[in-house]
Short mmCIF file of C-alpha atoms in Angstrom, two decimals:
data_model
loop_
_atom_site.label_atom_id
_atom_site.label_comp_id
_atom_site.label_asym_id
_atom_site.label_seq_id
_atom_site.Cartn_x
_atom_site.Cartn_y
_atom_site.Cartn_z
CA MET A 1 170.97 19.70 -140.73
CA ARG A 2 167.37 20.47 -139.78
CA ILE A 3 165.38 17.27 -140.41
CA GLY A 4 161.60 17.04 -140.24
CA LEU A 5 160.10 13.57 -139.93
CA LEU A 6 156.49 12.99 -140.95
CA GLY A 7 155.16 10.09 -138.92
CA THR A 8 155.65 8.93 -135.36
CA GLY A 9 155.65 5.17 -135.92
CA ASN A 10 158.53 2.77 -135.40
CA VAL A 11 160.40 3.82 -138.54
CA ALA A 12 160.15 7.54 -137.72
CA ARG A 13 161.29 6.90 -134.16
CA ALA A 14 164.30 4.83 -135.22
CA LEU A 15 165.40 7.40 -137.79
CA ALA A 16 164.86 10.30 -135.38
CA ALA A 17 167.05 8.62 -132.77
CA GLY A 18 169.72 7.75 -135.36
CA TRP A 19 170.00 11.23 -136.81
CA ALA A 20 169.74 12.91 -133.39
CA ARG A 21 172.77 10.83 -132.30
CA ALA A 22 174.61 12.16 -135.36
CA GLY A 23 173.96 15.74 -134.18
CA HIS A 24 171.07 16.76 -136.43
CA GLY A 25 168.12 18.84 -135.24
CA ILE A 26 164.99 16.71 -135.44
CA VAL A 27 161.31 17.63 -135.45
CA LEU A 28 158.74 14.83 -135.57
CA GLY A 29 155.51 15.85 -137.31
CA SER A 30 152.20 14.41 -136.13
CA ARG A 31 148.50 15.05 -136.66
CA ARG A 32 148.13 15.04 -132.86
CA PRO A 33 151.29 16.59 -131.41
CA ASP A 34 149.57 17.43 -128.11
CA ASP A 35 148.23 13.94 -127.45
CA PRO A 36 149.53 13.07 -123.95
CA GLU A 37 149.63 9.35 -124.76
CA LEU A 38 151.86 9.93 -127.79
CA ARG A 39 154.09 12.28 -125.78
CA ALA A 40 154.42 9.61 -123.10
CA GLU A 41 155.37 6.99 -125.69
CA LEU A 42 158.00 9.31 -127.13
CA LYS A 43 159.29 10.47 -123.75
CA GLU A 44 162.83 9.11 -124.11
CA LEU A 45 163.20 10.49 -127.59
CA LEU A 46 161.88 13.93 -126.63
CA ALA A 47 164.32 13.97 -123.70
CA THR A 48 167.20 13.87 -126.19
CA GLY A 49 166.06 17.18 -127.72
CA VAL A 50 163.84 15.81 -130.50
CA ARG A 51 160.68 17.94 -130.80
CA LEU A 52 157.12 16.85 -131.54
CA GLU A 53 155.01 19.33 -133.51
CA SER A 54 152.29 19.41 -136.15
CA SER A 55 153.10 18.00 -139.60
CA ALA A 56 153.00 21.49 -141.10
CA SER A 57 155.34 22.85 -138.47
CA ALA A 58 157.79 19.96 -138.90
CA ALA A 59 157.80 20.65 -142.63
CA ALA A 60 158.16 24.42 -142.29
CA ASP A 61 161.36 24.14 -140.33
CA ALA A 62 163.05 21.37 -142.29
CA GLU A 63 165.83 21.37 -144.88
CA VAL A 64 165.21 17.66 -145.40
CA LEU A 65 161.73 16.29 -144.82
CA VAL A 66 161.38 12.54 -144.31
CA ASN A 67 158.18 10.76 -145.28
CA ALA A 68 157.76 7.91 -142.82
CA THR A 69 153.97 7.74 -142.97
CA PRO A 70 151.99 4.68 -144.17
CA GLY A 71 152.38 4.57 -147.96
CA GLY A 72 148.65 4.56 -148.60
CA ALA A 73 148.22 7.83 -146.68
CA SER A 74 151.35 9.74 -147.72
CA VAL A 75 150.06 11.75 -150.68
CA ALA A 76 147.00 12.98 -148.78
CA LEU A 77 149.15 14.11 -145.85
CA LEU A 78 151.67 15.89 -148.09
CA THR A 79 148.80 17.55 -149.97
CA SER A 80 147.42 18.85 -146.68
CA ILE A 81 150.81 20.48 -145.99
CA GLY A 82 150.75 21.95 -149.48
CA ALA A 83 153.08 22.26 -152.47
CA THR A 84 154.14 25.81 -151.55
CA ALA A 85 155.27 24.80 -148.08
CA LEU A 86 157.18 21.83 -149.53
CA ALA A 87 158.87 23.65 -152.41
CA GLY A 88 162.66 23.53 -152.40
CA LYS A 89 162.94 20.99 -149.58
CA VAL A 90 164.48 17.58 -150.11
CA LEU A 91 161.83 14.92 -149.53
CA LEU A 92 163.47 11.70 -148.33
CA ASP A 93 160.77 9.08 -148.89
CA VAL A 94 161.03 5.77 -147.03
CA ALA A 95 157.34 4.81 -147.29
CA VAL A 96 155.90 1.70 -148.96
CA GLY A 97 152.21 1.01 -149.30
CA PHE A 98 152.49 -2.59 -148.17
CA GLN A 99 149.19 -4.22 -147.20
CA GLU A 100 148.39 -7.22 -145.05
CA ASP A 101 147.19 -9.26 -148.03
CA ILE A 102 150.68 -9.02 -149.61
CA THR A 103 149.77 -6.39 -152.18
CA LEU A 104 150.93 -2.81 -152.67
CA THR A 105 148.78 0.33 -152.62
CA HIS A 106 150.86 1.37 -155.68
CA PRO A 107 151.14 -1.84 -157.73
CA VAL A 108 152.07 -0.16 -161.01
CA VAL A 109 153.51 3.35 -160.71
CA SER A 110 155.41 3.76 -157.44
CA LEU A 111 154.55 6.02 -154.52
CA GLY A 112 157.90 7.77 -155.02
CA GLU A 113 156.94 8.72 -158.57
CA GLU A 114 153.47 9.77 -157.52
CA ILE A 115 154.87 12.12 -154.87
CA GLN A 116 157.44 13.57 -157.29
CA GLN A 117 154.72 14.18 -159.86
CA ALA A 118 152.38 15.81 -157.32
CA PHE A 119 155.16 18.08 -155.97
CA PRO A 120 157.40 18.97 -158.92
CA ASP A 121 159.24 21.70 -156.95
CA THR A 122 160.26 19.27 -154.21
CA PRO A 123 163.14 16.91 -155.11
CA VAL A 124 162.15 13.43 -153.95
CA VAL A 125 164.71 10.75 -153.05
CA LYS A 126 163.56 7.22 -152.31
CA THR A 127 165.78 5.20 -150.02
CA LEU A 128 165.94 2.91 -146.97
CA CYS A 129 162.64 1.22 -147.82
CA THR A 130 164.25 -2.18 -148.51
CA ILE A 131 165.33 -2.78 -144.91
CA ASP A 132 163.84 -2.97 -141.46
CA ARG A 133 163.96 0.03 -139.13
CA GLU A 134 166.57 -1.40 -136.77
CA LEU A 135 168.93 -2.11 -139.64
CA MET A 136 168.36 1.37 -141.13
CA VAL A 137 170.24 2.88 -138.22
CA ASP A 138 172.61 -0.02 -137.49
CA PRO A 139 173.91 -1.45 -140.78
CA GLY A 140 176.86 -2.98 -138.95
CA SER A 141 174.55 -5.46 -137.21
CA LEU A 142 174.74 -7.88 -140.14
CA GLU A 143 177.34 -10.59 -140.63
CA GLY A 144 178.64 -8.76 -143.71
CA PRO A 145 178.09 -5.68 -145.86
CA SER A 146 174.69 -5.10 -147.46
CA THR A 147 173.35 -2.66 -150.05
CA VAL A 148 171.06 0.37 -149.67
CA PHE A 149 169.50 2.00 -152.74
CA LEU A 150 168.82 5.56 -153.96
CA SER A 151 166.24 6.68 -156.55
CA GLY A 152 165.62 10.26 -157.58
CA ASP A 153 165.73 12.74 -160.42
CA HIS A 154 167.80 15.38 -158.59
CA ALA A 155 171.55 14.92 -158.10
CA ASP A 156 171.92 17.57 -155.36
CA ALA A 157 169.15 16.02 -153.31
CA LYS A 158 170.72 12.58 -153.69
CA ARG A 159 174.04 13.99 -152.45
CA SER A 160 172.34 15.33 -149.31
CA VAL A 161 170.68 11.97 -148.72
CA ARG A 162 173.96 10.11 -149.17
CA THR A 163 175.42 12.22 -146.37
CA LEU A 164 172.47 11.39 -144.14
CA LEU A 165 172.96 7.67 -144.87
CA THR A 166 176.62 7.96 -143.92
CA ASP A 167 175.52 9.60 -140.66
CA LEU A 168 173.47 6.47 -139.91
CA GLY A 169 176.54 4.29 -140.38
CA TRP A 170 176.14 3.25 -144.02
CA PRO A 171 179.53 3.04 -145.73
CA GLU A 172 179.74 5.00 -149.00
CA GLU A 173 180.40 1.77 -150.93
CA SER A 174 177.12 0.26 -149.68
CA VAL A 175 175.02 2.95 -151.36
CA LEU A 176 173.86 2.10 -154.89
CA ASP A 177 172.28 4.89 -156.95
CA LEU A 178 169.69 3.19 -159.19
CA GLY A 179 168.89 6.31 -161.24
CA GLY A 180 165.74 8.40 -161.61
CA ILE A 181 162.65 8.35 -159.44
CA VAL A 182 161.10 5.74 -161.77
CA THR A 183 163.47 3.23 -160.16
CA SER A 184 161.50 3.64 -156.93
CA ARG A 185 159.36 0.89 -158.39
CA GLY A 186 162.12 -1.61 -157.79
CA GLN A 187 162.69 -0.52 -154.19
CA GLU A 188 158.99 -0.52 -153.33
CA HIS A 189 158.10 -3.80 -155.06
CA TYR A 190 160.99 -5.50 -153.29
CA ALA A 191 158.77 -5.29 -150.17
CA LEU A 192 157.04 -8.46 -151.44
CA LEU A 193 160.31 -10.39 -151.56
CA PHE A 194 161.40 -8.83 -148.26
CA VAL A 195 158.46 -10.32 -146.36
CA GLY A 196 159.00 -13.71 -148.00
CA ILE A 197 162.65 -13.76 -146.95
CA ALA A 198 161.80 -12.52 -143.43
CA GLU A 199 159.27 -15.31 -143.02
CA ALA A 200 161.73 -17.89 -144.36
CA ILE A 201 164.68 -16.94 -142.14
CA GLY A 202 162.58 -15.91 -139.12
CA SER A 203 163.98 -12.38 -138.84
CA TYR A 204 163.42 -8.92 -140.24
CA GLY A 205 166.97 -7.95 -139.41
CA PHE A 206 168.58 -9.00 -142.68
CA GLY A 207 169.95 -7.14 -145.67
CA ILE A 208 170.66 -8.01 -149.26
CA ARG A 209 173.99 -7.49 -150.90
CA VAL A 210 174.38 -7.04 -154.64
CA VAL A 211 177.03 -9.62 -155.57
CA PRO A 212 178.82 -8.50 -158.74
CA PRO A 213 180.45 -10.75 -161.33
CA ARG A 214 184.00 -11.85 -160.61
CA ARG A 215 186.42 -9.57 -162.46
CA MET B 1 165.32 -36.93 -165.36
CA ARG B 2 163.21 -36.21 -168.43
CA ILE B 3 162.90 -32.44 -168.66
CA GLY B 4 160.63 -30.61 -171.09
CA LEU B 5 161.33 -26.93 -171.68
CA LEU B 6 158.57 -24.70 -173.03
CA GLY B 7 160.20 -21.87 -174.95
CA THR B 8 163.20 -21.62 -177.21
CA GLY B 9 164.50 -18.20 -176.17
CA ASN B 10 167.75 -17.38 -174.39
CA VAL B 11 166.58 -18.63 -171.00
CA ALA B 12 165.33 -21.95 -172.38
CA ARG B 13 168.56 -22.45 -174.34
CA ALA B 14 170.77 -21.74 -171.33
CA LEU B 15 168.81 -24.10 -169.08
CA ALA B 16 168.68 -26.81 -171.74
CA ALA B 17 172.46 -26.69 -172.12
CA GLY B 18 173.00 -26.66 -168.35
CA TRP B 19 170.78 -29.65 -167.62
CA ALA B 20 171.99 -31.56 -170.68
CA ARG B 21 175.55 -31.22 -169.34
CA ALA B 22 174.30 -32.70 -166.06
CA GLY B 23 173.05 -35.78 -167.95
CA HIS B 24 169.32 -35.08 -168.15
CA GLY B 25 167.22 -35.85 -171.23
CA ILE B 26 165.96 -32.55 -172.65
CA VAL B 27 163.13 -31.77 -175.06
CA LEU B 28 162.55 -28.17 -176.09
CA GLY B 29 158.93 -27.38 -176.90
CA SER B 30 158.09 -24.86 -179.61
CA ARG B 31 155.05 -23.72 -181.59
CA ARG B 32 157.15 -24.17 -184.73
CA PRO B 33 159.45 -27.16 -184.17
CA ASP B 34 159.98 -27.69 -187.90
CA ASP B 35 161.03 -24.10 -188.67
CA PRO B 36 164.41 -24.45 -190.44
CA GLU B 37 165.58 -21.09 -189.14
CA LEU B 38 164.94 -22.07 -185.53
CA ARG B 39 166.61 -25.45 -186.10
CA ALA B 40 169.65 -23.66 -187.52
CA GLU B 41 169.82 -21.34 -184.52
CA LEU B 42 169.66 -24.30 -182.15
CA LYS B 43 172.08 -26.44 -184.15
CA GLU B 44 174.78 -26.70 -181.48
CA LEU B 45 172.29 -27.52 -178.78
CA LEU B 46 170.54 -30.14 -180.93
CA ALA B 47 173.93 -31.71 -181.68
CA THR B 48 174.33 -32.48 -177.95
CA GLY B 49 171.20 -34.67 -178.02
CA VAL B 50 168.62 -32.05 -177.03
CA ARG B 51 165.43 -32.54 -179.07
CA LEU B 52 163.11 -29.91 -180.53
CA GLU B 53 159.43 -30.87 -180.69
CA SER B 54 155.97 -29.34 -180.34
CA SER B 55 155.00 -27.88 -176.97
CA ALA B 56 152.50 -30.69 -176.43
CA SER B 57 155.07 -33.33 -177.24
CA ALA B 58 157.68 -31.77 -174.93
CA ALA B 59 155.09 -31.77 -172.16
CA ALA B 60 153.91 -35.34 -172.82
CA ASP B 61 157.34 -36.81 -172.31
CA ALA B 62 158.44 -34.75 -169.31
CA GLU B 63 158.67 -35.55 -165.62
CA VAL B 64 159.55 -31.90 -164.98
CA LEU B 65 158.21 -29.27 -167.35
CA VAL B 66 159.91 -25.87 -167.35
CA ASN B 67 157.97 -22.76 -168.29
CA ALA B 68 160.45 -20.42 -169.98
CA THR B 69 157.93 -18.62 -172.18
CA PRO B 70 157.20 -14.87 -171.96
CA GLY B 71 155.18 -14.29 -168.78
CA GLY B 72 152.33 -12.58 -170.58
CA ALA B 73 151.81 -15.61 -172.84
CA SER B 74 152.42 -18.48 -170.44
CA VAL B 75 148.87 -19.25 -169.27
CA ALA B 76 147.49 -19.32 -172.82
CA LEU B 77 150.23 -21.71 -173.94
CA LEU B 78 149.74 -24.01 -170.95
CA THR B 79 145.97 -23.95 -171.54
CA SER B 80 146.53 -25.04 -175.13
CA ILE B 81 148.49 -28.06 -173.85
CA GLY B 82 145.67 -28.78 -171.42
CA ALA B 83 145.23 -29.60 -167.74
CA THR B 84 144.94 -33.35 -168.37
CA ALA B 85 148.28 -33.48 -170.18
CA LEU B 86 149.93 -31.46 -167.41
CA ALA B 87 148.45 -33.35 -164.44
CA GLY B 88 151.02 -34.88 -162.09
CA LYS B 89 154.04 -33.22 -163.69
CA VAL B 90 156.20 -30.77 -161.77
CA LEU B 91 155.96 -27.36 -163.43
CA LEU B 92 159.16 -25.40 -162.82
CA ASP B 93 158.17 -21.82 -163.62
CA VAL B 94 160.92 -19.29 -164.37
CA ALA B 95 158.75 -16.78 -166.28
CA VAL B 96 158.12 -13.14 -165.38
CA GLY B 97 155.78 -10.88 -167.28
CA PHE B 98 158.21 -7.99 -167.40
CA GLN B 99 157.33 -5.27 -169.90
CA GLU B 100 159.45 -2.60 -171.58
CA ASP B 101 157.71 0.20 -169.68
CA ILE B 102 158.92 -1.29 -166.37
CA THR B 103 155.61 -2.80 -165.36
CA LEU B 104 154.52 -6.39 -164.85
CA THR B 105 151.77 -8.24 -166.71
CA HIS B 106 150.82 -9.57 -163.24
CA PRO B 107 151.12 -6.53 -160.96
CA VAL B 108 148.99 -7.91 -158.13
CA VAL B 109 148.61 -11.69 -158.05
CA SER B 110 151.69 -13.41 -159.46
CA LEU B 111 151.94 -15.50 -162.61
CA GLY B 112 153.10 -18.40 -160.44
CA GLU B 113 149.86 -18.27 -158.45
CA GLU B 114 147.77 -17.88 -161.57
CA ILE B 115 149.32 -20.99 -163.12
CA GLN B 116 148.88 -23.01 -159.92
CA GLN B 117 145.24 -21.96 -159.71
CA ALA B 118 144.57 -22.79 -163.36
CA PHE B 119 146.24 -26.22 -163.08
CA PRO B 120 145.53 -27.52 -159.56
CA ASP B 121 146.75 -31.04 -160.40
CA THR B 122 150.16 -29.78 -161.49
CA PRO B 123 152.53 -28.81 -158.64
CA VAL B 124 154.09 -25.45 -159.58
CA VAL B 125 157.49 -24.34 -158.27
CA LYS B 126 158.72 -20.83 -158.98
CA THR B 127 162.47 -20.36 -159.05
CA LEU B 128 165.43 -18.89 -160.95
CA CYS B 129 163.47 -15.81 -162.03
CA THR B 130 165.57 -13.39 -159.98
CA ILE B 131 168.76 -13.89 -161.99
CA ASP B 132 170.00 -13.63 -165.52
CA ARG B 133 170.20 -16.71 -167.74
CA GLU B 134 174.00 -16.95 -167.71
CA LEU B 135 174.10 -16.90 -163.94
CA MET B 136 171.30 -19.49 -163.72
CA VAL B 137 173.67 -22.12 -165.05
CA ASP B 138 176.94 -20.70 -163.68
CA PRO B 139 176.38 -19.47 -160.11
CA GLY B 140 180.12 -19.68 -159.44
CA SER B 141 180.74 -16.77 -161.82
CA LEU B 142 180.11 -14.23 -159.05
CA GLU B 143 182.68 -12.87 -156.63
CA GLY B 144 180.85 -14.57 -153.74
CA PRO B 145 177.82 -16.71 -152.91
CA SER B 146 174.35 -15.49 -153.88
CA THR B 147 170.83 -16.66 -153.10
CA VAL B 148 168.25 -18.42 -155.28
CA PHE B 149 164.62 -18.70 -154.14
CA LEU B 150 161.88 -21.36 -154.19
CA SER B 151 158.11 -20.83 -153.96
CA GLY B 152 155.53 -23.56 -154.14
CA ASP B 153 152.77 -25.37 -152.28
CA HIS B 154 154.12 -28.89 -152.85
CA ALA B 155 157.07 -30.18 -150.83
CA ASP B 156 157.86 -33.14 -153.14
CA ALA B 157 157.98 -30.88 -156.18
CA LYS B 158 160.28 -28.46 -154.37
CA ARG B 159 162.59 -31.35 -153.51
CA SER B 160 162.84 -32.31 -157.20
CA VAL B 161 163.55 -28.70 -158.15
CA ARG B 162 166.25 -28.40 -155.47
CA THR B 163 168.02 -31.35 -157.08
CA LEU B 164 167.81 -29.69 -160.47
CA LEU B 165 169.29 -26.49 -159.01
CA THR B 166 172.16 -28.49 -157.54
CA ASP B 167 172.73 -29.98 -160.99
CA LEU B 168 173.20 -26.43 -162.34
CA GLY B 169 175.87 -25.76 -159.72
CA TRP B 170 173.82 -24.07 -156.98
CA PRO B 171 175.09 -25.10 -153.56
CA GLU B 172 172.37 -26.39 -151.21
CA GLU B 173 173.01 -23.50 -148.79
CA SER B 174 172.28 -20.94 -151.53
CA VAL B 175 168.69 -22.15 -151.98
CA LEU B 176 166.13 -20.33 -149.82
CA ASP B 177 162.61 -21.78 -149.66
CA LEU B 178 160.25 -18.80 -149.25
CA GLY B 179 157.13 -20.89 -148.67
CA GLY B 180 153.92 -21.32 -150.64
CA ILE B 181 153.24 -20.29 -154.22
CA VAL B 182 151.92 -16.93 -152.95
CA THR B 183 155.55 -15.99 -152.32
CA SER B 184 156.07 -16.02 -156.11
CA ARG B 185 154.94 -12.41 -155.85
CA GLY B 186 158.20 -11.47 -154.21
CA GLN B 187 160.32 -13.27 -156.80
CA GLU B 188 158.42 -11.82 -159.74
CA HIS B 189 158.20 -8.25 -158.43
CA TYR B 190 161.92 -8.26 -157.76
CA ALA B 191 162.30 -7.98 -161.55
CA LEU B 192 161.74 -4.24 -161.14
CA LEU B 193 164.65 -3.91 -158.72
CA PHE B 194 166.72 -6.29 -160.85
CA VAL B 195 166.61 -4.01 -163.89
CA GLY B 196 167.41 -0.97 -161.75
CA ILE B 197 170.50 -2.68 -160.30
CA ALA B 198 171.55 -3.99 -163.74
CA GLU B 199 171.35 -0.47 -165.16
CA ALA B 200 173.27 0.96 -162.19
CA ILE B 201 176.16 -1.51 -162.24
CA GLY B 202 176.20 -2.01 -166.02
CA SER B 203 175.77 -5.78 -165.95
CA TYR B 204 173.03 -8.39 -165.78
CA GLY B 205 175.47 -10.92 -164.39
CA PHE B 206 174.95 -10.16 -160.69
CA GLY B 207 173.21 -11.93 -157.84
CA ILE B 208 171.86 -10.89 -154.49
CA ARG B 209 172.81 -12.52 -151.26
CA VAL B 210 170.59 -12.50 -148.22
CA VAL B 211 172.87 -11.21 -145.46
CA PRO B 212 171.62 -12.47 -142.09
CA PRO B 213 172.06 -10.77 -138.72
CA ARG B 214 175.32 -11.45 -136.89
CA ARG B 215 174.73 -14.24 -134.38
#
């Protein structure tokens, strides 16, 4: 699959490496694709065949476009690419507008909903935002199975994203479909509990597992 | 221990029954303690020795006071009881201001923090608000261990609450202390993910377990 990744931070890098290993064609999109410092930082990744281009170019080429930009900046960046250029592409949104003072940039309606509303011709799927970047691409690193969530209004898009999760090593039975894009609220707001748990156990490399009732 | 419970809804009833079974003296506090309809509804519980009194009276008698009122109404009720009457008591806060439109009455600063700030002489401990009432008092009903969280600024108060959790059947190793009362945000905001999971799996009777990295 041709995957465009908006963002060149730690999350984008981890996902790019993970999906490149699975055989996908990856283009990272940046506002400064020619910056020599950024190219030097990404040297290893680019050596594996991952490309670094402008955000618009990464989007143009992609079947699935991943939003791994800071949550507070995502809508502006997507708007600069434009609704026409984004139409028909699956937008896999992993962003959360988490701020240093333990608040969210989207404290009521979620970023996932806001993006879906701004780009109605682009099916948005929220996922992977409840776990740290290293775990995203290495779910077997935990002492037991954990859960990853899906939110989105479009069944076909969610099917594509499920496949991409499997490619990262997530077993089918670990993926829980929460429902429509409105359920992004739950995934995004969990960021506040995530940081509390991380602080308490001294690691970001944990998951949560939904433990069902005994039958 | 003498436990006062503010609220007579499903959560208050479940907790009252659970702690009564463990041998604690329980007073339920209500705005209408003489309402014959309410007394009829609570008949079984009252037959076990649980008392039903005014909110002020339940607070006056208590060593630990449990806030199990609707989150949007909690501060007003506590204010009507008064800071002097609440001083020195542990306030175990299980309330979340969850609203039907999937928003919180406290979308930025948590209810737990707001209560602690309004009543600085009353140590507040937030707990049990990430799980359904039946699971609160029967943690062994799940197919495996799950996690319950603590938030609060006062170590002594958290120790008392830990004991009360043990009395409900929560193993010591299931209790995760997140830190200060600011971490209530994580517990309260998790309500949005909680309802998404409940909808997805068709049950409120689930827990989440923090799955740590493999050693």
